[in-house]
Tab-separated table of C-alpha atoms in Angstrom:
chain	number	residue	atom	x	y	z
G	18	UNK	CA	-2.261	133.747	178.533
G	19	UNK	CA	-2.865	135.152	174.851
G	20	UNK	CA	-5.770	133.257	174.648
G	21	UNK	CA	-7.428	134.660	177.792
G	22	UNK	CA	-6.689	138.103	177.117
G	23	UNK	CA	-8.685	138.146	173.622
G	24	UNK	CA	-11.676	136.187	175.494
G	25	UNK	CA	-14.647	138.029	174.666
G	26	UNK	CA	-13.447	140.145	171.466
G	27	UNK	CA	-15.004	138.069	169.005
G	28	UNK	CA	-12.711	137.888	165.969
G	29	UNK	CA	-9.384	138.069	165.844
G	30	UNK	CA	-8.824	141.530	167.042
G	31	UNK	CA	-6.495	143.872	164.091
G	32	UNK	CA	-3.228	145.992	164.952
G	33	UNK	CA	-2.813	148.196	162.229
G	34	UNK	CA	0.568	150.131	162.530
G	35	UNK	CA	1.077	152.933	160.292
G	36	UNK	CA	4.626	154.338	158.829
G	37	UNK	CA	5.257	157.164	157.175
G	38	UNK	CA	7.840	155.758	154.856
G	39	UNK	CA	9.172	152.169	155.053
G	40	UNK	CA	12.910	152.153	155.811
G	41	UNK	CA	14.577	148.926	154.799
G	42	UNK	CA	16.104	148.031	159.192
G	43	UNK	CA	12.745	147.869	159.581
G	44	UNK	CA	11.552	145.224	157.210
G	45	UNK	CA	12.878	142.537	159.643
G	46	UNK	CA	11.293	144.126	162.554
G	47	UNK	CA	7.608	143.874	160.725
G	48	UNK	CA	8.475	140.335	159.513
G	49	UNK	CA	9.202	138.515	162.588
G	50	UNK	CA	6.609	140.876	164.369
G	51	UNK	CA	3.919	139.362	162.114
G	52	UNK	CA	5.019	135.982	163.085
G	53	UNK	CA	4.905	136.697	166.879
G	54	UNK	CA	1.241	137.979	166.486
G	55	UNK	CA	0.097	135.376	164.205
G	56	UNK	CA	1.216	133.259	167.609
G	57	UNK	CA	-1.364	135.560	169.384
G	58	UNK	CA	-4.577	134.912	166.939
G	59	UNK	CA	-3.778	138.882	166.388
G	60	UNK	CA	-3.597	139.781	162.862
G	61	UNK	CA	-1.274	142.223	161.294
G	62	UNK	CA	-1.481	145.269	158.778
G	63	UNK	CA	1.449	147.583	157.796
G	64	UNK	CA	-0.019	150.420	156.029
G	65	UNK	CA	3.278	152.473	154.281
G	66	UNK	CA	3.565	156.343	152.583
G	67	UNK	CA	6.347	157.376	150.838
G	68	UNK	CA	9.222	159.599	151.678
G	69	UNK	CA	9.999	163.250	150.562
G	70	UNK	CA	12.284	163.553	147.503
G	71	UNK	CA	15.417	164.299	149.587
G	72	UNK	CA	15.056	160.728	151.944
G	73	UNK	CA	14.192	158.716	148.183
G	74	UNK	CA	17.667	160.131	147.385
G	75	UNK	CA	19.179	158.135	150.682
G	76	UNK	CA	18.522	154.760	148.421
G	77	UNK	CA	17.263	153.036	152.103
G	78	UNK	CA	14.110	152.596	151.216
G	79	UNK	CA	12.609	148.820	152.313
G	80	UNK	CA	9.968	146.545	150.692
G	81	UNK	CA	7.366	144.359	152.428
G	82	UNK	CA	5.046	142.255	149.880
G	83	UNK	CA	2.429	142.447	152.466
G	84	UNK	CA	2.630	146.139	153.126
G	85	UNK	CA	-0.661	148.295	152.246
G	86	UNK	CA	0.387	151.727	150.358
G	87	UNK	CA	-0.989	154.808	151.394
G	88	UNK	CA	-1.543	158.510	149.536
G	89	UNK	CA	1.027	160.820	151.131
G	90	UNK	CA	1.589	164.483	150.593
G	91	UNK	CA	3.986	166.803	152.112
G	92	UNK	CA	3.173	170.377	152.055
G	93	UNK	CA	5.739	173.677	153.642
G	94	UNK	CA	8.309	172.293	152.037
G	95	UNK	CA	8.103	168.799	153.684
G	96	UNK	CA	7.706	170.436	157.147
G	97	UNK	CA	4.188	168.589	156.866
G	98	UNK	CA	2.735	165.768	155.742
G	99	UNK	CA	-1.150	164.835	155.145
G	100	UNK	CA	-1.789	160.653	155.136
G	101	UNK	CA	-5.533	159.939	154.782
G	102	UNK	CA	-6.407	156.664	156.516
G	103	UNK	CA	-9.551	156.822	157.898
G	104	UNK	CA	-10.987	154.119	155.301
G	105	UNK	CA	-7.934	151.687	155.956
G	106	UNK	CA	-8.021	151.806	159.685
G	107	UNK	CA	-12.117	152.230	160.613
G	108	UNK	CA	-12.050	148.562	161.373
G	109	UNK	CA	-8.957	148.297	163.450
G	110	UNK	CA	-8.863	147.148	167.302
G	111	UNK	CA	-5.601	149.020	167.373
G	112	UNK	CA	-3.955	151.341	165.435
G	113	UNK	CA	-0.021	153.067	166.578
G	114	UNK	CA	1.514	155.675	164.829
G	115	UNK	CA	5.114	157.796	165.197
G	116	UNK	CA	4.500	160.632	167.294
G	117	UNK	CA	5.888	163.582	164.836
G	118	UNK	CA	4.583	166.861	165.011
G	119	UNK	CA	4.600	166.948	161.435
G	120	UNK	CA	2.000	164.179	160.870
G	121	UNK	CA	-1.253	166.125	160.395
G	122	UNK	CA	-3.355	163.047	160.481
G	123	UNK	CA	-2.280	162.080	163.813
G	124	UNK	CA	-3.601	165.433	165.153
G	125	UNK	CA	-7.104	164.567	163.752
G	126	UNK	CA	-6.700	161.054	165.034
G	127	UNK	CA	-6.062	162.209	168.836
G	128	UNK	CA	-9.124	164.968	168.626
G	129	UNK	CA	-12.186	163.082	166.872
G	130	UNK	CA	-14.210	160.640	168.409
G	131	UNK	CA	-12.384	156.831	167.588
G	132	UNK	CA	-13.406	153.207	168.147
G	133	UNK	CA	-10.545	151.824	168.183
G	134	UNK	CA	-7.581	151.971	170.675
G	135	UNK	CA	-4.806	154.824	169.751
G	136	UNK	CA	-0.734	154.411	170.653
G	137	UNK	CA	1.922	156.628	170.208
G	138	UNK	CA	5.705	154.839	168.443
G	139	UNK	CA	8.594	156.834	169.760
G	140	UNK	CA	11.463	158.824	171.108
G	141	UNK	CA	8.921	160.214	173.804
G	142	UNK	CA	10.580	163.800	172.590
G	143	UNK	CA	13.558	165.364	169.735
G	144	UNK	CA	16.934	164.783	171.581
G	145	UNK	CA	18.599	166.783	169.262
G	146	UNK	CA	16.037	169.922	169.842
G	147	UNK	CA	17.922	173.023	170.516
G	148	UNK	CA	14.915	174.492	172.654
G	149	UNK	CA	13.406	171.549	174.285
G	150	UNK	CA	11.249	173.860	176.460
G	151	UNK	CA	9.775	175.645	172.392
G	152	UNK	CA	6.273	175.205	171.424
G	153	UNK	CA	7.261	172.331	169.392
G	154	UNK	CA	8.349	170.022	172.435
G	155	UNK	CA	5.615	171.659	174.365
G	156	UNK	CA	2.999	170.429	171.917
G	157	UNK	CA	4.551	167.002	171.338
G	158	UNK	CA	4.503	166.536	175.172
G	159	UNK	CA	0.750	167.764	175.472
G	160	UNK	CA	0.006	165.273	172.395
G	161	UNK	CA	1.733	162.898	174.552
G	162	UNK	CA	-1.339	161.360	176.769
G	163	UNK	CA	-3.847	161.842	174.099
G	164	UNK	CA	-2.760	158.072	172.805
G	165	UNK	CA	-4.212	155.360	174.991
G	166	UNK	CA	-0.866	153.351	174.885
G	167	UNK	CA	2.829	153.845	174.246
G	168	UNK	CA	5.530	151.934	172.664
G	169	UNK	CA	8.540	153.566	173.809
G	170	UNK	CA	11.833	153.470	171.661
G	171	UNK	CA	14.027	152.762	174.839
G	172	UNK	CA	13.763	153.421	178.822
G	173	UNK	CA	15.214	156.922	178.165
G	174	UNK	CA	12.408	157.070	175.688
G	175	UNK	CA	9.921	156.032	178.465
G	176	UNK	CA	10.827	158.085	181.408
G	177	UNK	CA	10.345	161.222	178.852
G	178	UNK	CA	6.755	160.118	178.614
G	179	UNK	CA	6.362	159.029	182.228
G	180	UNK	CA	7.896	162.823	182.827
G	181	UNK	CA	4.868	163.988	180.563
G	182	UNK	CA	2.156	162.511	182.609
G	183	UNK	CA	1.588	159.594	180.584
G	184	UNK	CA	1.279	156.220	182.896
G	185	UNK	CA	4.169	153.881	183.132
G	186	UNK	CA	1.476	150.880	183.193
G	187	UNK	CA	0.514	151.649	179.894
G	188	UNK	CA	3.895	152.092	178.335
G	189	UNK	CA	5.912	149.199	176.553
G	190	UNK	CA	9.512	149.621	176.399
G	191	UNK	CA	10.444	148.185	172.856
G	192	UNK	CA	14.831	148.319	173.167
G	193	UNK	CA	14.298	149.138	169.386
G	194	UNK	CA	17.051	147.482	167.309
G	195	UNK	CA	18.050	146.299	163.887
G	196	UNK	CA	18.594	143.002	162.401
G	197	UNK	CA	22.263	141.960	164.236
G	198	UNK	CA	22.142	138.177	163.232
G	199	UNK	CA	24.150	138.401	159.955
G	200	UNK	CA	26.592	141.203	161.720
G	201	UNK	CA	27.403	138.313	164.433
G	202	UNK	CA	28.129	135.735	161.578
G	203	UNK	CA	30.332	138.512	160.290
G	204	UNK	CA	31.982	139.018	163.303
G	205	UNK	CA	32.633	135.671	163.670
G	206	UNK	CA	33.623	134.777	160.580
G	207	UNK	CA	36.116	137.629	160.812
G	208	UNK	CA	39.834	136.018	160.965
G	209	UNK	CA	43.092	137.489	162.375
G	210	UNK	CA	44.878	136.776	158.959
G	211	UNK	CA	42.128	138.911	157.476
G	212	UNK	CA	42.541	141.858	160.231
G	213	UNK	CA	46.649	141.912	159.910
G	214	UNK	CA	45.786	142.371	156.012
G	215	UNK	CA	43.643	145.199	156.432
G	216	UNK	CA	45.930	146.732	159.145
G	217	UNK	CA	49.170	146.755	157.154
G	218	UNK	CA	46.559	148.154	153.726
G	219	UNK	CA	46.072	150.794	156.241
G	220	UNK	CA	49.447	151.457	156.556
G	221	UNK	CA	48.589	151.158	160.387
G	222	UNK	CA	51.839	150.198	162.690
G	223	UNK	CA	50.818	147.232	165.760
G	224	UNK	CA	49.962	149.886	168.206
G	225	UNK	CA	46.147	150.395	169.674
G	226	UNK	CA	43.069	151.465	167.031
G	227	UNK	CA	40.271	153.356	167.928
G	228	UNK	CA	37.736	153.638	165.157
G	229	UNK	CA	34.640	156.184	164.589
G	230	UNK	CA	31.790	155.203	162.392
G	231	UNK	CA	29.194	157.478	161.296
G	232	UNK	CA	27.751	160.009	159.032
G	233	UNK	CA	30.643	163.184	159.386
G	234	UNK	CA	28.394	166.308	160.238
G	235	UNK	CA	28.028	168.376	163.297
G	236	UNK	CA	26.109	166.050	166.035
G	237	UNK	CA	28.816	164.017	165.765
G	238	UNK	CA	31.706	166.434	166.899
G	239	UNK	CA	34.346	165.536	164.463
G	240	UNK	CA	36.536	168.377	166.183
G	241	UNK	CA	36.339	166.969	169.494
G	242	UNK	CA	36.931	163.462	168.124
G	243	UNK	CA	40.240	164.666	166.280
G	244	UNK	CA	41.791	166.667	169.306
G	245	UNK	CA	40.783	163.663	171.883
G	246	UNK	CA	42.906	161.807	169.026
G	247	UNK	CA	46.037	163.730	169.254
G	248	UNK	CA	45.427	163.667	173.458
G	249	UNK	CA	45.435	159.755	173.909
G	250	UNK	CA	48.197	159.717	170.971
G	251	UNK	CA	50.358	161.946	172.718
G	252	UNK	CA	50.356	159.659	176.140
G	253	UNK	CA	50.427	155.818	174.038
G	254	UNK	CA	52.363	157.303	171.060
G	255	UNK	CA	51.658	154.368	168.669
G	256	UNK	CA	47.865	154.893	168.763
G	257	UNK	CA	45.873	155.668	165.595
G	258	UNK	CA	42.491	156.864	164.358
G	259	UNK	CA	39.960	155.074	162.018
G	260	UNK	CA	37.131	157.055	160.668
G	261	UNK	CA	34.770	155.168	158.717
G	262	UNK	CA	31.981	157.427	156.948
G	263	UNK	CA	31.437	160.289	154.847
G	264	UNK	CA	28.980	163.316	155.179
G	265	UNK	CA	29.225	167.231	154.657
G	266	UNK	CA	32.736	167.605	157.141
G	267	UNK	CA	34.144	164.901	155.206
G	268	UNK	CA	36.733	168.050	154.259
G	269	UNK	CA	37.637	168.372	158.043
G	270	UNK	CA	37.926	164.850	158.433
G	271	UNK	CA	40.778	164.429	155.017
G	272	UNK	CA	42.670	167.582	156.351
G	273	UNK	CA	43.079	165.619	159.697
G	274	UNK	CA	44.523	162.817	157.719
G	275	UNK	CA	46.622	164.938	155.939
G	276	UNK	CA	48.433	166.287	158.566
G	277	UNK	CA	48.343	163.120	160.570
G	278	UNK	CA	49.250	160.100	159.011
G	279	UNK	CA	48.355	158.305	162.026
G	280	UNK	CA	44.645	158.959	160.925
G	281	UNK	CA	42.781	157.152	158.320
G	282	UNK	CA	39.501	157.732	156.543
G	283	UNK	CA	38.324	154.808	154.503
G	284	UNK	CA	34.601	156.678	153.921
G	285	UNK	CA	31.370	154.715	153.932
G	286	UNK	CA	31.676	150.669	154.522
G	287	UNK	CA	28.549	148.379	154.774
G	288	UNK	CA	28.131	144.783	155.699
G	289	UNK	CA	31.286	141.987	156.251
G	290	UNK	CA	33.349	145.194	155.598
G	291	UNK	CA	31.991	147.561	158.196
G	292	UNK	CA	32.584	144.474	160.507
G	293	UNK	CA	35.782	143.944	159.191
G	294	UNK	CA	37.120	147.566	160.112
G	295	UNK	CA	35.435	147.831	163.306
G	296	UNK	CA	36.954	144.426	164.347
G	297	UNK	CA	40.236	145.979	164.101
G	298	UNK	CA	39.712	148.735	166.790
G	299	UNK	CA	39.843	148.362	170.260
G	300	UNK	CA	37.688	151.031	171.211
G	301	UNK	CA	34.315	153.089	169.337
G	302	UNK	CA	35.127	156.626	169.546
G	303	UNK	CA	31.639	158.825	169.232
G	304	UNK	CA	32.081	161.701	171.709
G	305	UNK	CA	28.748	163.505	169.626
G	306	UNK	CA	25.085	161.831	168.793
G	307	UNK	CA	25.118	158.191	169.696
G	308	UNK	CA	22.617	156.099	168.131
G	309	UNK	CA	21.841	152.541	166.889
G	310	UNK	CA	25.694	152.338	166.039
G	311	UNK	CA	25.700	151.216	169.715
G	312	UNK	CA	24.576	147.745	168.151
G	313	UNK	CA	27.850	147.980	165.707
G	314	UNK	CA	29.916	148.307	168.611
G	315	UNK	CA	28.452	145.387	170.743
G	316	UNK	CA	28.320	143.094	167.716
G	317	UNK	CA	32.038	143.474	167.313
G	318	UNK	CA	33.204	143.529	170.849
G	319	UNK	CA	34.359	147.315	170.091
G	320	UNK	CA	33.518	149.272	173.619
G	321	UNK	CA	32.030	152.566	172.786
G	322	UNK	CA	33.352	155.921	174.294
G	323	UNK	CA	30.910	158.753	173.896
G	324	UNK	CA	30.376	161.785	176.269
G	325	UNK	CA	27.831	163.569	178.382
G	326	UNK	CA	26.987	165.773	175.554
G	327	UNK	CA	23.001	166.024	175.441
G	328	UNK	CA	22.787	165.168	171.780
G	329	UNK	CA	22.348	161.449	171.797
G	330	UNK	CA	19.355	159.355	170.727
G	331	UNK	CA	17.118	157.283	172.734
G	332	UNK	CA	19.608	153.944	171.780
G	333	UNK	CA	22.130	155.714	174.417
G	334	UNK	CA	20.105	153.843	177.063
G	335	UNK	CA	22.005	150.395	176.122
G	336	UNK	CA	25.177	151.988	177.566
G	337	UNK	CA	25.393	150.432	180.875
G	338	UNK	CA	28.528	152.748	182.603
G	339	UNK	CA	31.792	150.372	183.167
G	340	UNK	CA	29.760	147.409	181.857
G	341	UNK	CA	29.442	147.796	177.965
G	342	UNK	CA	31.330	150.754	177.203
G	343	UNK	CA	32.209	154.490	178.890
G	344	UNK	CA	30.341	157.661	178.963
G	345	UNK	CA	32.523	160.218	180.164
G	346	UNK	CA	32.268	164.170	181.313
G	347	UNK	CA	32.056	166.247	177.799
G	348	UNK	CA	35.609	167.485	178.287
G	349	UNK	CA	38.538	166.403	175.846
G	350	UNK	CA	41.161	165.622	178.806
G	351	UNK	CA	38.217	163.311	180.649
G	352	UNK	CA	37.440	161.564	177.634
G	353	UNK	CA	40.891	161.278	176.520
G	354	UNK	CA	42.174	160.286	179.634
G	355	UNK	CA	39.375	157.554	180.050
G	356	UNK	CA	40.430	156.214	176.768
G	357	UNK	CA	44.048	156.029	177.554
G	358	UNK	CA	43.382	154.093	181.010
G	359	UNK	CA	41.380	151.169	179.164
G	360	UNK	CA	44.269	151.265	176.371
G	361	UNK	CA	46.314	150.874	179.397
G	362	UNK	CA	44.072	148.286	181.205
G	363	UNK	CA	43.988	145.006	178.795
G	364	UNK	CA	41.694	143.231	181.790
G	365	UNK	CA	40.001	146.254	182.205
G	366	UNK	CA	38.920	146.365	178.095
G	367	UNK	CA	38.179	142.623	177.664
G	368	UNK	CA	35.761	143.194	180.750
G	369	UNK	CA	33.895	145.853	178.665
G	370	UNK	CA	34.199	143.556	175.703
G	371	UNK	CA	32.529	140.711	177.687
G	372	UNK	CA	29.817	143.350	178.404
G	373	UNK	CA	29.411	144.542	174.663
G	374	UNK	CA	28.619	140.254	173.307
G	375	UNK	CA	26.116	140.128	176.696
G	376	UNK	CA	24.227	143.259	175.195
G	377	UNK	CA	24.512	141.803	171.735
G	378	UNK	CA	22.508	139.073	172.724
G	379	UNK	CA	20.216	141.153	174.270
G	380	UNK	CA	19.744	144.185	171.852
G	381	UNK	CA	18.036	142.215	168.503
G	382	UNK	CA	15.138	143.021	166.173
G	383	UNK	CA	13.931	139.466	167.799
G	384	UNK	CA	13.511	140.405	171.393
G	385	UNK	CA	12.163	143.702	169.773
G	386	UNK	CA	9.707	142.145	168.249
G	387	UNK	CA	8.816	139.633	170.961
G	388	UNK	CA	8.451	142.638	173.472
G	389	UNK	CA	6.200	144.586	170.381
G	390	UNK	CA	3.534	141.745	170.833
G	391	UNK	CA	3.425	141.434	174.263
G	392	UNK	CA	2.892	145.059	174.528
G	393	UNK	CA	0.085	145.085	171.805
G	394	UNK	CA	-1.469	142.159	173.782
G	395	UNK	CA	-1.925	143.991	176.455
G	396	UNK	CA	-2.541	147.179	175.204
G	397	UNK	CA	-5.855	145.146	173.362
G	398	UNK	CA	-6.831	144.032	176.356
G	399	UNK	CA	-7.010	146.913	178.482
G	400	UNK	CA	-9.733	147.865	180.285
G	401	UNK	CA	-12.111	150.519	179.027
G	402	UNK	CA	-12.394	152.071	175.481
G	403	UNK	CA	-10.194	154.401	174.235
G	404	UNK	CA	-12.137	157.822	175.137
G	405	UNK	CA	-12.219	156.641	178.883
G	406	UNK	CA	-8.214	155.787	178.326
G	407	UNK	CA	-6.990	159.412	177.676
G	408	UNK	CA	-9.391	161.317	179.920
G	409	UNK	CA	-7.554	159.230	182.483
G	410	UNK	CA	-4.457	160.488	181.476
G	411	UNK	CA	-3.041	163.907	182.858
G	412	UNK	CA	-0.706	165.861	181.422
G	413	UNK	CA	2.383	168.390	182.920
């Protein structure tokens, strides 16, 4: 089929896919996309800025040998940023970007004339936006069908830009992910002698665990979290709380534990840890801003529990309702009460467990990229160049 598709373009055609700073999940992602397009005769250039001072402080910055480095400058106080790339991209067949208001270049990219074919990388809007109908979301949905494709985060993130006029046969849904494989060899290498360890270190009785994981600061609702706590521990008295994280209501979070000695925080852990201390949970309590710690909680067959609460991120799409995990009314008594029937219900929560290693399978930086080539595949071989693509697009 590949071979069909680039009949007629001469030379292998060249996706160029621009980031505004490299983030080390995605290293993987670019890796094994590389491979998938090399499959394709479609050759592959990363061209990467650099963060603001604040996000070098984060220490999550990634590093691809092949990656092409390009001038960046924020100005307002990092509200903006200026990339120049008309030299490294004039030659490209295809060039995608992030869609963030902030990126001046892209706004120059979507107004001046362009030989090459344009696509949007994204959410398809902010989530977290307080004012979703403000000129900010108003703009980012007009700049929505000036691309000529789109590579949508998730299907939430696709029905946003279906919603905005773009068209759904020129969107690729991407089910963006991070590297899982060496969580699952984690997981599995995981061993009940090591979890009874870690729950008597914990000082944790044999009763139920439910365990949140996360950065501690607003989106997240650590005050919901904590009362829902008390609520399923006052119906199944020998439940506890695990919070695994720290962030700016870390102070909340130790005067819980405090006062509770049924709660535990055990602040930030990474790799065969994190999977260590999620394995020990039976449930993923989030009840703010869900995320790609979705993946965390298929990988280790822990079913998340989050709420209705309009603050999560495009990944909240890989929830399938009484499948994978529970999404319940934002209300502490529903959400408690939800988590007490499943604590209640052993067949009930291996069900949802079978559902979380299904959607582990599924959910990988693998498929990702597999799904990432096929879209650029097509996207190249579209019909008509990329001025006639967006002045057939219409816009709400």
């Amino acid at each position: 089929m590949s071979s069909q598709l680039h009949a007629g373009r001469g030379t292998s055609p060249t996706v160029c896919i621009v980031q505004r700073r490299l983030t080390h999940y995605r290293v993987p992602l670019f890796e094994a996309l590389r491979d998938e397009l090399a499959r394709r005769d479609i050759r592959l250039r990363v061209l990467v800025g650099q963060g603001t001072p604040a996000e070098a402080m984060k220490k999550d910055a990634g590093e691809l040998a092949w990656a092409e480095p390009l001038a960046t400058r924020y100005l307002a106080g990092g509200r903006l940023c200026w990339q120049p790339m008309h030299r490294h991209i004039r030659h490209a067949d295809l060039v995608i970007v992030t869609q963030e208001n902030k990126l001046l270049q892209n706004h120059l990219l979507l107004v001046a004339p362009r030989r090459f074919r344009l696509a949007f990388w994204g959410h398809g809007a902010n989530l977290q936006s307080g004012r979703p109908d403000g000129a900010k979301e108003r703009f980012k949905r007009w700049t929505t069908c000036r691309a000529d494709w789109w590579f949508a985060y998730t299907r939430l993130s696709a029905d946003l830009v279906r919603a905005a006029g773009f068209s759904a046969d020129r969107t690729t849904v991407l089910n963006n992910a991070i590297d899982t494989a060496q969580m699952q060899q984690q997981r599995r290498s995981v061993t009940p002698a090591e979890l009874h360890a870690l729950r008597d270190a914990l000082g944790f009785g044999p009763g139920p665990v439910g365990v949140f994981v996360g950065s501690l600061y607003s989106d997240k609702r650590l005050a919901f979290l904590l009362e829902a706590a008390a609520a399923i521990r006052a119906q199944v008295p020998d439940f506890q709380l695990l919070i695994v994280g720290d962030g700016p209501d870390r102070g909340r979070v130790e005067a819980a534990c405090a006062a509770q000695p049924w709660v535990r925080w055990v602040g930030v852990k990474t790799g065969r840890d994190k999977v260590l201390h999620v394995s020990l949970a039976q449930l993923m309590l989030n009840p703010g801003l869900v995320g790609l710690g979705i993946l965390d909680a298929f990988v280790c067959g822990t079913p998340m529990m989050t709420t209705d609460c309009g603050l999560h991120s495009p990944e909240i799409a890989y929830l399938d309702q009484g499948v994978n995990g529970l999404m319940t009314a934002n209300d502490v008594g529903a959400y408690a009460e939800a988590c007490v029937r499943l604590l209640r219900d052993p067949v009930a929560l291996d069900g949802l467990r079978a559902g979380c290693a299904a959607s582990a399978d599924e959910y990988t930086v693998q498929n990702m990229a597999r799904r990432f080539a096929e879209g650029i595949d097509r996207a190249l071989a579209d019909a008509g160049d990329a001025k006639a693509g967006r002045e057939a697009h219409e816009c709400h």
